[in-house]
Short mmCIF file of C-alpha atoms and ligand atoms in Angstrom, two decimals:
data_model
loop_
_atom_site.label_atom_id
_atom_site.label_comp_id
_atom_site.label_asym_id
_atom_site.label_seq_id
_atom_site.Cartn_x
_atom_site.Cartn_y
_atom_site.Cartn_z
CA UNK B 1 72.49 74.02 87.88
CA UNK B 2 75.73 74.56 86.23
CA UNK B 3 75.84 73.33 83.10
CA UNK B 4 72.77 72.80 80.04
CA UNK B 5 73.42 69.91 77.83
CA UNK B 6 70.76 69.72 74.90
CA UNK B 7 69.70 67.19 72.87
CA UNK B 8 67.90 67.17 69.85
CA UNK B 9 66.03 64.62 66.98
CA UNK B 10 66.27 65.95 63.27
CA UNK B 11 63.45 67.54 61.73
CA UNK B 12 61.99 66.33 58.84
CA UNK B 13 61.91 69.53 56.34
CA UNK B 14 59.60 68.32 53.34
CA UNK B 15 58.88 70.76 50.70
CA UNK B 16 56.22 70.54 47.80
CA UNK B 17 55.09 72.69 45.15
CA UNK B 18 53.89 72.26 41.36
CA UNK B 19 57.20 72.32 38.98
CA UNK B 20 57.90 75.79 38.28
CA UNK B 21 56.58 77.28 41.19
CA UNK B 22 60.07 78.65 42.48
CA UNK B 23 60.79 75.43 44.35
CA UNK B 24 63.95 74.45 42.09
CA UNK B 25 65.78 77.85 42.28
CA UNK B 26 65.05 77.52 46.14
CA UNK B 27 66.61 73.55 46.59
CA UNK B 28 69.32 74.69 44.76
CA UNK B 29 70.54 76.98 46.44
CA UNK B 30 70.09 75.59 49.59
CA UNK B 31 70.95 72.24 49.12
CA UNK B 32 74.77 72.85 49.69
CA UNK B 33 74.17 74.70 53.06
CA UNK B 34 75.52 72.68 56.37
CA UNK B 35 72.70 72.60 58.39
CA UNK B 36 70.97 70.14 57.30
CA UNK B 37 71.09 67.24 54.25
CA UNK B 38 69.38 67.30 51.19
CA UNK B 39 67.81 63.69 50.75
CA UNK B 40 68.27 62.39 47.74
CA UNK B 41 65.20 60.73 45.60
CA UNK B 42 65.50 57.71 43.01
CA UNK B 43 63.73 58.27 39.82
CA UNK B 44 62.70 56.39 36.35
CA UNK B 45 63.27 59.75 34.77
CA UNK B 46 66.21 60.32 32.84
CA UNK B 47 68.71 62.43 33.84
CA UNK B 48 68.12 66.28 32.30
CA UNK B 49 72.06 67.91 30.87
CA UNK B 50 73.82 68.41 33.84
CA UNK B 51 72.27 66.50 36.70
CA UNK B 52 74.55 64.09 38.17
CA UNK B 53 73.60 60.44 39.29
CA UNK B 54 73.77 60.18 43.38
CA UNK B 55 73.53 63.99 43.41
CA UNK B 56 70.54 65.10 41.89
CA UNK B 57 68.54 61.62 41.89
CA UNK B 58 69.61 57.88 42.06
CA UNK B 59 68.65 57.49 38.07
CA UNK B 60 67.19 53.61 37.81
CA UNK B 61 65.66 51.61 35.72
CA UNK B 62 61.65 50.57 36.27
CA UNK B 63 63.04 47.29 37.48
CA UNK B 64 65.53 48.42 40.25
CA UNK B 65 62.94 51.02 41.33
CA UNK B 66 60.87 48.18 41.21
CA UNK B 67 63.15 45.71 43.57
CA UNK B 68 63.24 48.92 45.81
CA UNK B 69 59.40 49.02 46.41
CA UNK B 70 59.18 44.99 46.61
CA UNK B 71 62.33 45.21 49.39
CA UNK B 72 60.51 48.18 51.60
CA UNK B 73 63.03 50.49 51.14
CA UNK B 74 60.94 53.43 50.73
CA UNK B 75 59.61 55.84 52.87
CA UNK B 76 57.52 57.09 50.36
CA UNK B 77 57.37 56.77 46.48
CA UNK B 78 54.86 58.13 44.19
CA UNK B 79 54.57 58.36 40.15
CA UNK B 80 54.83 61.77 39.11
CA UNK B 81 54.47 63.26 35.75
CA UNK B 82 54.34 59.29 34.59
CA UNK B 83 57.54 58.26 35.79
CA UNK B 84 58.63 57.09 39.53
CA UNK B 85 59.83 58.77 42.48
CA UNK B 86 60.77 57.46 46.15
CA UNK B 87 62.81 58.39 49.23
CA UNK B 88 64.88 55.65 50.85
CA UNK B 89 63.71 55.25 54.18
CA UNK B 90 67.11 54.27 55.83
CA UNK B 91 68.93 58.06 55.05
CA UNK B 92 65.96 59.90 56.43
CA UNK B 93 66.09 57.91 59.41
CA UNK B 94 69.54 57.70 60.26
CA UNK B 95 70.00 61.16 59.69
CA UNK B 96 67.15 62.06 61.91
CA UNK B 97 68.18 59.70 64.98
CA UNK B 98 71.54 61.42 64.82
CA UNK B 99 69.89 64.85 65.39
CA UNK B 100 70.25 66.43 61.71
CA UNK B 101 67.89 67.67 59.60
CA UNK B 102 66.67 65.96 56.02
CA UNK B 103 65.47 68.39 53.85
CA UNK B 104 62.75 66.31 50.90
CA UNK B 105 61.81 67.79 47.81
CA UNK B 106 58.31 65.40 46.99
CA UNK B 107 55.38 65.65 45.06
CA UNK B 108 51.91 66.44 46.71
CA UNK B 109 51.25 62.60 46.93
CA UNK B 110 54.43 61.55 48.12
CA UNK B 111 54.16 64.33 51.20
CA UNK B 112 50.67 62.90 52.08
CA UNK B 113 52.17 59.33 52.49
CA UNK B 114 54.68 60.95 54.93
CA UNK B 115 52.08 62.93 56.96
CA UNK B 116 50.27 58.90 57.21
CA UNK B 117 53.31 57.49 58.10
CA UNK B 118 53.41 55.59 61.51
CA UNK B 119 56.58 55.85 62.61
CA UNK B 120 56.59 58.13 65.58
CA UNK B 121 60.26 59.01 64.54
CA UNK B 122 58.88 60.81 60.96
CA UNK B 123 55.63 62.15 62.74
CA UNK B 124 57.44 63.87 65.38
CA UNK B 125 59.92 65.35 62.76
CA UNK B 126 57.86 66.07 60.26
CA UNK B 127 57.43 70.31 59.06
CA UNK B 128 55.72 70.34 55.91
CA UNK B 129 56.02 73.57 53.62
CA UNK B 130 53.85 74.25 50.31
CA UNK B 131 55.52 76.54 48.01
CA UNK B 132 52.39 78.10 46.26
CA UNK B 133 53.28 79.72 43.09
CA UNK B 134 51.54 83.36 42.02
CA UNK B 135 49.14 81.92 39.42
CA UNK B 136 49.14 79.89 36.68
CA UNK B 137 50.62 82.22 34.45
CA UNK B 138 53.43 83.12 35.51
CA UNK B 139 54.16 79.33 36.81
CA UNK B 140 53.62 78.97 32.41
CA UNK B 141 56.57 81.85 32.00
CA UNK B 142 58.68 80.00 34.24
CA UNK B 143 58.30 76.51 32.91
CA UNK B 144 59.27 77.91 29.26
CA UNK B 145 61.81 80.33 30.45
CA UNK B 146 63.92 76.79 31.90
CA UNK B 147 63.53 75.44 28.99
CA UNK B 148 64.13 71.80 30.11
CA UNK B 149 60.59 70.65 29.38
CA UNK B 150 59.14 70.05 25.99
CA UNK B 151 55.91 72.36 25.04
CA UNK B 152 54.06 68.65 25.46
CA UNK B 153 55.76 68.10 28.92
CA UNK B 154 54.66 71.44 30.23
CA UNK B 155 51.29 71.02 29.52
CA UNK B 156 51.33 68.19 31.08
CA UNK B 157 53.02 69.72 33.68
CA UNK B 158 50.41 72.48 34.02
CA UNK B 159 47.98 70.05 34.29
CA UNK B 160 48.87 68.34 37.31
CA UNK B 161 49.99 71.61 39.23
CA UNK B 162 46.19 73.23 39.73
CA UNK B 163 45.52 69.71 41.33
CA UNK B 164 48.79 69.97 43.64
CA UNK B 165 47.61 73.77 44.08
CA UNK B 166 44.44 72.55 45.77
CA UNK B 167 46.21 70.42 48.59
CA UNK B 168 48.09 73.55 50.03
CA UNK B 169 45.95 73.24 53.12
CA UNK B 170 46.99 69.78 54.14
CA UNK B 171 50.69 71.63 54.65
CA UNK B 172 51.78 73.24 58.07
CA UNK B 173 53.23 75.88 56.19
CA UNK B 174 52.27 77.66 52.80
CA UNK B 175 55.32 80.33 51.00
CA UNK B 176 53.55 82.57 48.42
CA UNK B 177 56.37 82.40 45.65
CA UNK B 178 57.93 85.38 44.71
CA UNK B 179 61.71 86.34 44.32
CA UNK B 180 64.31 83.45 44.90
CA UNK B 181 65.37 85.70 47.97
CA UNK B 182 61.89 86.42 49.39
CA UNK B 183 61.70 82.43 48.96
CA UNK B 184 64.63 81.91 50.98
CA UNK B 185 64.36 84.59 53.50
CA UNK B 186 60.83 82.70 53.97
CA UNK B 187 62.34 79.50 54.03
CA UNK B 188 64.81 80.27 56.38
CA UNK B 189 62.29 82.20 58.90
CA UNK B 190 60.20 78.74 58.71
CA UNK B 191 63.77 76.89 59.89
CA UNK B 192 64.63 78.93 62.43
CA UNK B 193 61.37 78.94 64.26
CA UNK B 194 60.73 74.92 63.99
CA UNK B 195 64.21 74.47 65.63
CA UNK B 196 63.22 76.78 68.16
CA UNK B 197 60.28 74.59 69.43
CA UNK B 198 60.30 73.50 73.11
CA UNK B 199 58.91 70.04 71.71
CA UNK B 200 61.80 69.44 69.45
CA UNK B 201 64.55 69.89 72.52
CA UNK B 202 65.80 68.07 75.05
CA UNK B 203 67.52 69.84 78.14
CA UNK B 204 69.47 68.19 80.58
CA UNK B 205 70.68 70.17 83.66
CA UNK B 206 73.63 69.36 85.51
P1 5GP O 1 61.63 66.72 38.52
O1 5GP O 1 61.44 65.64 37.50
O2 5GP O 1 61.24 68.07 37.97
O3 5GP O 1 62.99 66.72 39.16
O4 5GP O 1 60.60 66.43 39.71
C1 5GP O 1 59.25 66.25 39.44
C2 5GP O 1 58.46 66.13 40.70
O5 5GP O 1 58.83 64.96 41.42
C3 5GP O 1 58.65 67.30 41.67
O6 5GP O 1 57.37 67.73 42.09
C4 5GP O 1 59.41 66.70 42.82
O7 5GP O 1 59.05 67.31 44.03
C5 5GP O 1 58.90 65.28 42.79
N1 5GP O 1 59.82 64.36 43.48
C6 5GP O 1 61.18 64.35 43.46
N2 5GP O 1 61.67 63.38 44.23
C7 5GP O 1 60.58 62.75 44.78
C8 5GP O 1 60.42 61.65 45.70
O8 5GP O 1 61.37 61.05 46.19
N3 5GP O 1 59.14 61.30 46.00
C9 5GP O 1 58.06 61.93 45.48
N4 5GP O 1 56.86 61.52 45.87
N5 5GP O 1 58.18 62.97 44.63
C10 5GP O 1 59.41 63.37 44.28
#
């Protein structure tokens, strides 16, 4: 044997946790790294000051999110907070087929389609993490202190996170929140030791 050439699929890095929990300080400042894409979602939500369309979401209307859904083009879509969120199927899979790995920011529901999905491609790629915050308090302090909800948003907002809480256990992994750094250092630790997994490699000897 003199030479090792390996191979390797993408993994599917899907992250969900309640809004607030720490999860938006921890995309954010990952997103830009180069090892591995950030995928990014459509929405029926408009665009909060800042975000920018084909960066932060595909903005649409109902009826092109609509045409989307009717077409197939999602992997998975969900309605969130009463408006609509998908991933297009094609990016994730392209991506993953040429060995790079999709990092998805989706809602409790939209992670549960993903785990059901039948494509061997996604369920072999697939590491799920739940970013749990510390309680609902402080997930309350955080919400105000971004200040990019209304007080009638965040309770709504409140309301659907205990429910996401609950389906931590469906997750392969589960990152108490705490400091952005802890949540990276934690984030990171979960990369490093799904790329090392015998499963995910393929080793040709020469
Ligand atoms: P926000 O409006 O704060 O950006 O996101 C609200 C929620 O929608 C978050 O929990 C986020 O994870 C979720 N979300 C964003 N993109 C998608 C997507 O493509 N699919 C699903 N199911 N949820 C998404």
């Amino acid at each position: 044997m003199n030479s090792l050439t390996i191979h390797r699929k993408g993994i599917l890095f899907v992250i969900s946790a309640p809004s607030g929990a720490g999860k938006t300080t921890l995309i954010s400042s990952l997103r830009h790294k180069q090892d591995f894409v950030y995928s990014v979602s459509c929405t029926t939500r408009a665009p909060r000051p800042g975000e920018v369309h084909g960066e932060d979401y595909f903005f649409l209307t109902q009826d092109e999110f609509q045409q989307h859904v009717t077409d197939g083009d999602f992997l998975e879509y969900a309605e969130v907070h009463g408006r609509f969120y998908g991933t297009l199927k094609s990016t994730v899979l392209t991506h993953l087929m040429n060995g790079v790995d999709v990092l998805l920011d989706i809602d409790t529901i939209g992670a549960a389609s993903i785990r059901m999905c039948a494509d061997p491609i996604i369920q072999d790629a697939l590491a799920d993490v739940f970013i749990m915050p510390p309680g609902l308090d402080e997930l309350a302090r955080r919400l105000r202190r971004r200040g990019t909800e209304s007080e009638e948003q965040i309770s709504v907002r409140l309301k659907n996170a205990f429910g996401e809480m609950e389906k931590w256990r469906a997750y392969r992994y589960t990152i108490i929140s705490g400091s952005m750094e802890e949540d990276i250092e934690k984030f990171r630790a979960v990369m490093r030791a799904e790329r090392y997994m015998s499963c995910r490699l393929q080793l040709d000897f020469a």
